[in-house]
Amino acid sequence: MGNSAWVVAALSLAACGDDSGGGGSDAGGPDADIDAPPGARPHPVYPAFDLDTLPGAGGGAIGPYEPPMLPTTTRTVMVSTTGAQARADLQAACQTAGTAVSVANGAGRLGTVDLGNVTDCDITLGAEVVVDMMFVGHLPGPQVAPAHRVRIRGGQIGSINIDYGSSDVVFDGVVINNAVLSPATRTGTAIQLMNAGTAPGQFVERVAFVNSVIRLMGTVPDGAGNIDGCAYLAGNARNLFFANNNVVTAGNRNSWGFRIGGGHNYVFVDNSVRVSFHKLIRMNDGAVDYVYVKGGTWMREATLSAGGLSINDSWAQLGDLGTDHIYIHDPAIHLLSADGVGFGASNGPGQVGKSWEARRIHWYARAASVVSDTTLMNFQSGCAAGATCDYGIGTHMYSYDTSIAFPSNPWRTLPTIAEDNPDNQPIAP
């Protein structure tokens, strides 16, 4: 296990990626601590969502979506040291399986935290604790050292990497904010899940991000003036869950919300997401099987690339490697650009036998020229022969306004985070 995930990952994750073009429920929904209705099968880390309501077969070809298993703990450790010593104490505590460890606010800035060869560790960080980068399933060297059944709650984290072979990882009530670092040291992606292939042990599985903030400021401009900032990037991961999060990407290039670089069983429930440029959810780099978007408020800015490129993407596939069992149900989407929206599956032969389904999207746009049932019908009519593109014509709502603006407060209530608005999170000098 000495090889670095940075070197052997099949999908290049060094940066957000290329900027190839493509072409509900509003905020304030139920909090995670509201009891699910009687008879439901509540998600273990977001009980407001009933797993029995997953559409289709509840998952793709690998089987139904699997939620993460939470750590089992038998001892408690309190970390009261500061800085590098607090980091060392946290890492040492997690080396004993079955540990619940709390890090007090006074610990301050921990630097880079490595959680390698960890099993059953439940971590609580004080709201004022800052982690520059958190590596799960990883040790310095760099060395892949898978972790299993790890939960992190609280704190400000600059960015997160999870190495392949790791499983059952939960981030609940955390603030992922690359602005805790200076502009020159910020990463361009908030969450990266590393992979080395599709064989067992070569990908990450059963991961959840709930009740959290994901906020990306732009990185230092490159020679062309482009700056990056995207929320999620991974290849071949399985059983991912994002619920009740407030997400903001920044920058004028490669600032998509979520890039699924091949993988299985992705579930997005009750999220508020604002993307400046590129897709809300981008599916490419490998075959994608089962993506469910349920509700939430999704916002697409009218940002141009440094070269003046303007696109108006929403949920879309790039390339023709296959996207199957895609369900987009009940979101509200706000589009500031006057360009026609991009949406849906590839029309190439890779889609033969595969399906998309959209239902009850509330579209907010400048005019019908941006999006309408006619727009979606044109996409649906271009579906590959032998594929199913059911884009829900007749089920959607459309609100047009030439002076369109985003909702004044689109952010969801987060049970344990005092400031729900990602734009108000702290920025380092």
Coordinates of C-alpha atoms in Angstrom, one line a residue:
M1 CA 0.0 0.0 0.0
G2 CA 3.0 2.3 -0.3
N3 CA 2.0 3.8 -3.7
S4 CA 0.6 7.3 -3.6
A5 CA -3.0 7.9 -4.7
W6 CA -1.7 11.1 -6.2
V7 CA 0.4 9.0 -8.7
V8 CA -1.8 6.0 -9.5
A9 CA -5.3 7.5 -9.5
A10 CA -6.9 6.6 -12.8
L11 CA -8.7 9.9 -13.0
S12 CA -6.4 12.9 -12.8
L13 CA -7.4 14.9 -9.7
A14 CA -4.6 17.4 -9.5
A15 CA -7.0 20.3 -10.4
C16 CA -10.7 20.8 -11.3
G17 CA -10.2 19.6 -14.9
D18 CA -10.9 21.0 -18.4
D19 CA -13.6 23.5 -19.1
S20 CA -15.2 21.8 -22.1
G21 CA -18.6 23.3 -22.8
G22 CA -21.7 21.3 -22.7
G23 CA -24.4 21.4 -24.4
G24 CA -38.6 21.7 -6.2
S25 CA -38.2 22.3 -3.2
D26 CA -36.8 25.7 -2.3
A27 CA -34.6 26.4 0.8
G28 CA -35.9 26.1 4.3
G29 CA -36.9 22.5 4.1
P30 CA -36.8 20.0 7.0
D31 CA -33.8 19.9 9.3
A32 CA -31.9 16.7 9.8
D33 CA -33.1 16.2 13.3
I34 CA -36.8 16.1 12.5
D35 CA -38.3 12.7 13.0
A36 CA -39.1 10.7 9.8
P37 CA -42.8 9.7 9.4
P38 CA -43.9 6.5 10.9
G39 CA -43.0 3.4 9.0
A40 CA -40.2 5.1 7.0
R41 CA -36.7 3.9 6.7
P42 CA -34.8 7.0 7.7
H43 CA -31.2 7.6 6.4
P44 CA -28.9 7.0 9.4
V45 CA -27.2 10.4 9.1
Y46 CA -30.2 12.4 7.6
P47 CA -33.4 11.0 9.1
A48 CA -35.5 13.5 7.1
F49 CA -34.9 11.3 4.0
D50 CA -36.7 8.0 3.7
L51 CA -34.5 5.5 1.9
D52 CA -37.7 3.7 0.8
T53 CA -38.5 6.6 -1.5
L54 CA -35.4 6.1 -3.7
P55 CA -36.7 5.8 -7.3
G56 CA -36.3 2.9 -9.6
A57 CA -34.6 -0.1 -8.0
G58 CA -33.0 2.2 -5.4
G59 CA -29.6 1.9 -7.0
G60 CA -27.8 0.8 -10.1
A61 CA -26.3 -2.4 -11.4
I62 CA -24.2 -2.9 -8.2
G63 CA -27.4 -3.0 -6.2
P64 CA -29.3 -0.6 -3.9
Y65 CA -27.7 2.5 -2.5
E66 CA -25.9 1.7 0.8
P67 CA -25.6 4.3 3.6
P68 CA -22.4 4.6 5.5
M69 CA -21.9 2.7 8.8
L70 CA -21.1 4.9 11.7
P71 CA -18.2 4.3 14.0
T72 CA -18.6 2.2 17.2
T73 CA -16.7 3.7 20.1
T74 CA -15.7 2.3 23.5
R75 CA -13.5 5.1 24.9
T76 CA -13.4 8.9 24.9
V77 CA -10.4 11.2 24.5
M78 CA -10.4 15.0 25.1
V79 CA -7.7 17.0 23.3
S80 CA -6.9 20.2 25.1
T81 CA -3.5 21.0 23.6
T82 CA -2.9 23.5 20.8
G83 CA -1.6 23.7 17.2
A84 CA 0.7 20.9 16.0
Q85 CA 0.5 19.1 19.4
A86 CA -3.2 19.0 19.2
R87 CA -3.0 17.6 15.7
A88 CA -0.6 14.9 16.9
D89 CA -2.8 14.1 19.8
L90 CA -5.9 13.8 17.5
Q91 CA -4.1 11.5 15.1
A92 CA -2.7 9.4 17.9
A93 CA -6.1 9.0 19.6
C94 CA -7.6 7.7 16.3
Q95 CA -4.9 5.0 16.1
T96 CA -6.8 3.1 18.8
A97 CA -9.9 1.6 17.3
G98 CA -13.2 2.6 18.9
T99 CA -12.2 6.1 20.0
A100 CA -14.5 9.2 20.3
V101 CA -12.2 12.2 20.4
S102 CA -13.1 15.9 20.9
V103 CA -10.8 18.8 20.1
A104 CA -11.6 22.0 22.0
N105 CA -11.9 25.4 20.4
G106 CA -8.7 26.5 22.0
A107 CA -6.7 24.1 19.9
G108 CA -6.7 26.7 17.1
R109 CA -5.1 25.8 13.8
L110 CA -4.0 22.2 13.4
G111 CA -2.4 22.3 10.0
T112 CA -2.7 19.2 7.9
V113 CA -4.4 16.2 9.5
D114 CA -3.7 12.6 8.3
L115 CA -6.1 9.9 9.3
G116 CA -4.4 6.8 8.0
N117 CA -5.0 3.2 9.2
V118 CA -7.9 4.4 11.3
T119 CA -11.0 2.3 12.2
D120 CA -14.0 3.4 14.3
C121 CA -13.0 6.9 15.2
D122 CA -15.7 9.6 15.9
I123 CA -14.2 13.1 15.8
T124 CA -15.7 16.3 17.1
L125 CA -13.9 19.6 16.3
G126 CA -14.7 22.8 18.0
A127 CA -16.3 25.4 15.7
E128 CA -13.1 27.5 15.9
V129 CA -10.7 24.7 15.1
V130 CA -9.1 25.1 11.7
V131 CA -7.7 22.2 9.7
D132 CA -5.8 23.3 6.6
M133 CA -6.2 20.0 4.8
M134 CA -7.7 16.7 6.0
F135 CA -6.5 13.4 4.5
V136 CA -8.6 10.4 5.3
G137 CA -7.1 7.0 4.5
H138 CA -3.7 8.6 4.0
L139 CA -0.3 9.0 5.8
P140 CA 2.6 11.4 5.0
G141 CA 5.0 10.1 2.4
P142 CA 2.5 10.0 0.7
Q143 CA 1.2 6.6 1.6
V144 CA -2.3 5.1 1.1
A145 CA -3.5 3.8 4.4
P146 CA -7.3 3.1 4.2
A147 CA -9.7 4.3 6.9
H148 CA -13.0 2.8 7.9
R149 CA -16.0 4.0 9.9
V150 CA -14.8 7.6 10.6
R151 CA -17.1 10.5 11.4
I152 CA -16.0 14.2 11.6
R153 CA -18.2 16.8 13.0
G154 CA -17.6 20.6 13.4
G155 CA -14.5 22.7 12.6
Q156 CA -13.3 24.6 9.6
I157 CA -11.5 22.5 7.0
G158 CA -9.7 23.9 4.0
S159 CA -10.1 20.8 1.8
I160 CA -10.7 17.1 2.1
N161 CA -9.0 14.1 0.4
I162 CA -10.1 10.5 0.9
D163 CA -7.8 7.8 -0.4
Y164 CA -9.0 4.7 -2.2
G165 CA -9.7 1.6 -0.1
S166 CA -11.4 3.8 2.5
S167 CA -15.1 3.3 3.4
D168 CA -17.9 4.5 5.7
V169 CA -16.8 8.2 6.1
V170 CA -19.2 10.8 7.3
F171 CA -18.8 14.6 7.5
D172 CA -21.6 16.1 9.5
G173 CA -22.0 19.8 10.3
V174 CA -18.5 20.8 9.0
V175 CA -17.5 23.9 7.2
I176 CA -15.3 23.1 4.2
N177 CA -13.9 26.5 3.3
N178 CA -10.7 26.9 1.2
A179 CA -10.7 30.6 2.2
V180 CA -9.1 29.6 5.6
L181 CA -5.9 29.5 3.6
S182 CA -4.2 32.4 1.8
P183 CA -5.0 32.7 -1.9
A184 CA -1.6 31.3 -2.9
T185 CA -2.1 28.1 -0.9
R186 CA -5.8 27.4 -1.6
T187 CA -6.8 24.2 -3.4
G188 CA -9.2 24.4 -6.3
T189 CA -11.4 21.5 -5.2
A190 CA -13.1 21.1 -1.8
I191 CA -13.6 17.3 -1.8
Q192 CA -11.5 14.8 -3.7
L193 CA -12.0 11.1 -3.6
M194 CA -9.0 9.2 -5.0
N195 CA -9.2 6.0 -7.1
A196 CA -6.8 3.5 -8.7
G197 CA -9.3 1.6 -10.8
T198 CA -12.6 -0.3 -10.5
A199 CA -11.4 -3.4 -8.7
P200 CA -12.3 -3.9 -5.0
G201 CA -10.1 -1.7 -2.8
Q202 CA -9.3 0.7 -5.6
F203 CA -12.1 3.2 -4.9
V204 CA -13.9 5.0 -2.1
E205 CA -17.3 3.8 -0.9
R206 CA -20.1 4.8 1.4
V207 CA -19.4 8.4 2.1
A208 CA -21.8 11.1 3.3
F209 CA -21.7 14.9 3.6
V210 CA -24.6 16.3 5.5
N211 CA -25.7 19.5 7.2
S212 CA -22.5 21.2 6.1
V213 CA -21.1 24.2 4.2
I214 CA -18.9 23.8 1.2
R215 CA -17.5 27.1 0.1
L216 CA -14.8 27.6 -2.5
M217 CA -13.0 30.9 -3.2
G218 CA -11.1 31.3 -6.4
T219 CA -7.5 30.2 -6.7
V220 CA -4.6 32.4 -7.9
P221 CA -5.2 33.2 -11.6
D222 CA -3.2 31.2 -14.1
G223 CA -1.5 32.8 -17.1
A224 CA -4.8 33.1 -19.0
G225 CA -6.5 34.7 -16.0
N226 CA -8.6 31.7 -15.1
I227 CA -9.3 30.9 -11.5
D228 CA -10.7 27.6 -10.2
G229 CA -13.0 26.5 -7.4
C230 CA -15.2 23.4 -7.5
A231 CA -16.9 21.5 -4.8
Y232 CA -16.4 17.7 -5.5
L233 CA -14.3 15.6 -7.8
A234 CA -14.0 11.8 -7.8
G235 CA -13.6 8.7 -10.0
N236 CA -15.3 5.3 -9.5
A237 CA -16.6 6.1 -6.0
R238 CA -19.7 4.2 -4.8
N239 CA -22.6 5.1 -2.6
L240 CA -22.2 8.8 -2.1
F241 CA -24.8 10.9 -0.2
F242 CA -25.0 14.7 0.0
A243 CA -27.9 16.2 2.0
N244 CA -28.9 19.5 3.5
N245 CA -25.7 21.2 2.5
N246 CA -25.1 24.9 1.4
V247 CA -22.6 24.9 -1.5
V248 CA -20.9 27.8 -3.3
T249 CA -18.2 27.5 -5.9
A250 CA -16.2 30.5 -7.0
G251 CA -14.0 31.4 -10.0
N252 CA -14.6 31.9 -13.7
R253 CA -13.5 28.5 -14.9
N254 CA -14.0 24.9 -13.8
S255 CA -16.2 25.8 -10.9
W256 CA -18.8 23.1 -11.2
G257 CA -20.7 21.8 -8.2
F258 CA -20.1 18.1 -8.5
R259 CA -18.1 16.1 -11.1
I260 CA -18.8 12.4 -11.1
G261 CA -15.9 10.8 -12.9
G262 CA -17.5 7.4 -13.2
G263 CA -19.2 5.8 -10.2
H264 CA -22.3 4.2 -8.8
N265 CA -25.2 5.3 -6.5
Y266 CA -25.0 9.0 -5.9
V267 CA -27.9 10.6 -3.9
F268 CA -28.3 14.4 -3.6
V269 CA -31.2 15.5 -1.3
D270 CA -32.2 19.0 -0.1
N271 CA -29.1 20.9 -1.1
S272 CA -28.7 24.6 -1.9
V273 CA -26.0 24.9 -4.5
R274 CA -24.7 28.0 -6.4
V275 CA -22.2 27.5 -9.2
S276 CA -20.5 30.3 -11.1
F277 CA -19.4 28.5 -14.3
H278 CA -19.9 25.0 -15.6
K279 CA -22.3 22.3 -14.6
L280 CA -24.3 21.8 -11.4
I281 CA -23.6 18.1 -11.7
R282 CA -21.2 16.9 -14.4
M283 CA -21.0 13.3 -15.4
N284 CA -18.0 12.0 -17.4
D285 CA -14.6 10.4 -17.3
G286 CA -16.2 6.9 -16.8
A287 CA -19.5 5.1 -16.7
V288 CA -22.0 6.6 -14.2
D289 CA -24.8 4.4 -12.9
Y290 CA -27.6 5.8 -10.6
V291 CA -27.7 9.5 -9.7
Y292 CA -30.8 10.8 -7.8
V293 CA -31.3 14.5 -7.3
K294 CA -34.2 15.2 -4.9
G295 CA -35.4 18.8 -4.3
G296 CA -33.1 21.6 -3.3
T297 CA -32.3 25.0 -4.7
W298 CA -29.8 25.0 -7.5
M299 CA -28.4 28.3 -8.9
R300 CA -26.3 29.0 -12.0
E301 CA -24.5 32.3 -12.3
A302 CA -23.9 34.1 -15.7
T303 CA -20.1 34.1 -15.2
L304 CA -17.9 34.1 -18.3
S305 CA -14.6 32.3 -18.6
A306 CA -11.4 34.4 -18.8
G307 CA -11.6 34.0 -22.6
G308 CA -15.2 35.2 -22.7
L309 CA -16.9 31.8 -23.1
S310 CA -20.5 31.8 -21.9
I311 CA -22.4 28.5 -21.3
N312 CA -25.5 27.9 -19.2
D313 CA -25.3 24.3 -17.9
S314 CA -27.4 22.5 -15.4
W315 CA -27.2 18.7 -15.0
A316 CA -25.5 17.1 -18.0
Q317 CA -23.3 14.3 -19.3
L318 CA -20.0 15.1 -21.1
G319 CA -18.6 12.5 -23.4
D320 CA -20.3 9.2 -24.2
L321 CA -19.1 6.7 -21.6
G322 CA -22.6 6.0 -20.3
T323 CA -25.0 7.5 -17.7
D324 CA -27.7 5.3 -16.5
H325 CA -30.6 5.5 -14.0
I326 CA -30.4 9.3 -13.7
Y327 CA -33.4 10.8 -11.8
I328 CA -33.8 14.6 -11.4
H329 CA -36.9 15.1 -9.3
D330 CA -38.5 18.3 -7.8
P331 CA -35.6 20.8 -7.6
A332 CA -35.8 24.5 -8.1
I333 CA -33.2 25.9 -10.5
H334 CA -32.4 29.6 -11.1
L335 CA -30.5 30.5 -14.3
L336 CA -29.1 34.0 -14.6
S337 CA -27.6 33.6 -18.1
A338 CA -29.5 34.4 -21.2
D339 CA -28.0 31.5 -23.0
G340 CA -30.0 28.4 -23.7
V341 CA -29.6 25.8 -21.0
G342 CA -27.6 22.6 -21.3
F343 CA -29.3 19.5 -20.0
G344 CA -29.3 15.8 -20.2
A345 CA -27.6 12.7 -21.7
S346 CA -25.3 12.2 -24.6
N347 CA -26.9 11.2 -27.8
G348 CA -24.0 8.8 -28.7
P349 CA -24.0 5.0 -28.8
G350 CA -22.7 4.8 -25.3
Q351 CA -26.2 5.6 -24.1
V352 CA -27.9 2.7 -25.8
G353 CA -30.0 0.8 -23.2
K354 CA -29.5 3.6 -20.6
S355 CA -32.1 6.0 -19.1
W356 CA -32.7 9.5 -17.7
E357 CA -35.8 10.8 -16.0
A358 CA -36.7 14.4 -15.0
R359 CA -39.9 15.4 -13.1
R360 CA -41.4 18.6 -11.6
I361 CA -38.4 20.9 -12.0
H362 CA -39.2 24.5 -11.2
W363 CA -37.2 26.5 -13.7
Y364 CA -36.5 30.2 -13.1
A365 CA -35.0 32.0 -16.2
R366 CA -35.0 35.2 -18.2
A367 CA -37.2 33.9 -21.0
A368 CA -38.5 30.8 -22.7
S369 CA -35.5 31.0 -25.0
V370 CA -33.4 29.9 -22.0
V371 CA -35.5 26.9 -21.1
S372 CA -39.0 25.7 -21.8
D373 CA -40.9 22.4 -22.5
T374 CA -39.9 23.0 -26.1
T375 CA -36.2 23.1 -25.1
L376 CA -36.5 19.9 -23.2
M377 CA -38.5 18.3 -25.9
N378 CA -35.7 19.1 -28.4
F379 CA -33.2 17.5 -26.1
Q380 CA -35.4 14.5 -25.6
S381 CA -35.9 14.1 -29.4
G382 CA -32.2 14.0 -29.8
C383 CA -31.9 11.0 -27.5
A384 CA -29.7 8.1 -28.8
A385 CA -31.7 5.3 -30.5
G386 CA -32.2 2.6 -28.0
A387 CA -31.8 5.0 -25.0
T388 CA -34.5 6.4 -22.8
C389 CA -34.7 10.2 -22.3
D390 CA -37.8 11.0 -20.4
Y391 CA -37.4 14.7 -19.5
G392 CA -40.8 15.1 -18.0
I393 CA -42.5 17.3 -20.5
G394 CA -45.6 18.7 -19.0
T395 CA -44.5 18.2 -15.4
H396 CA -42.3 21.3 -14.9
M397 CA -43.0 24.9 -13.9
Y398 CA -41.4 27.9 -15.5
S399 CA -41.1 31.4 -14.0
Y400 CA -39.6 34.0 -16.4
D401 CA -38.3 37.4 -15.4
T402 CA -35.9 39.6 -17.6
S403 CA -34.5 41.0 -14.3
I404 CA -34.0 37.6 -12.7
A405 CA -32.0 37.4 -9.5
F406 CA -31.2 34.6 -7.1
P407 CA -33.5 34.2 -4.0
S408 CA -32.4 36.6 -1.2
N409 CA -31.9 33.8 1.2
P410 CA -31.7 30.4 -0.5
W411 CA -29.7 28.8 2.3
R412 CA -30.8 25.8 4.2
T413 CA -30.9 25.7 8.0
L414 CA -27.9 23.8 9.3
P415 CA -28.5 22.3 12.8
T416 CA -25.0 22.8 14.2
I417 CA -23.5 25.7 12.2
A418 CA -24.2 29.2 13.4
E419 CA -23.7 30.9 10.0
D420 CA -25.7 29.1 7.2
N421 CA -24.6 31.5 4.4
P422 CA -21.4 30.2 2.8
D423 CA -20.5 33.7 1.6
N424 CA -20.2 34.8 5.2
Q425 CA -17.6 32.2 6.2
P426 CA -14.2 33.7 7.2
I427 CA -11.5 34.6 4.7
A428 CA -7.8 34.4 5.5
P429 CA -5.7 37.5 4.8

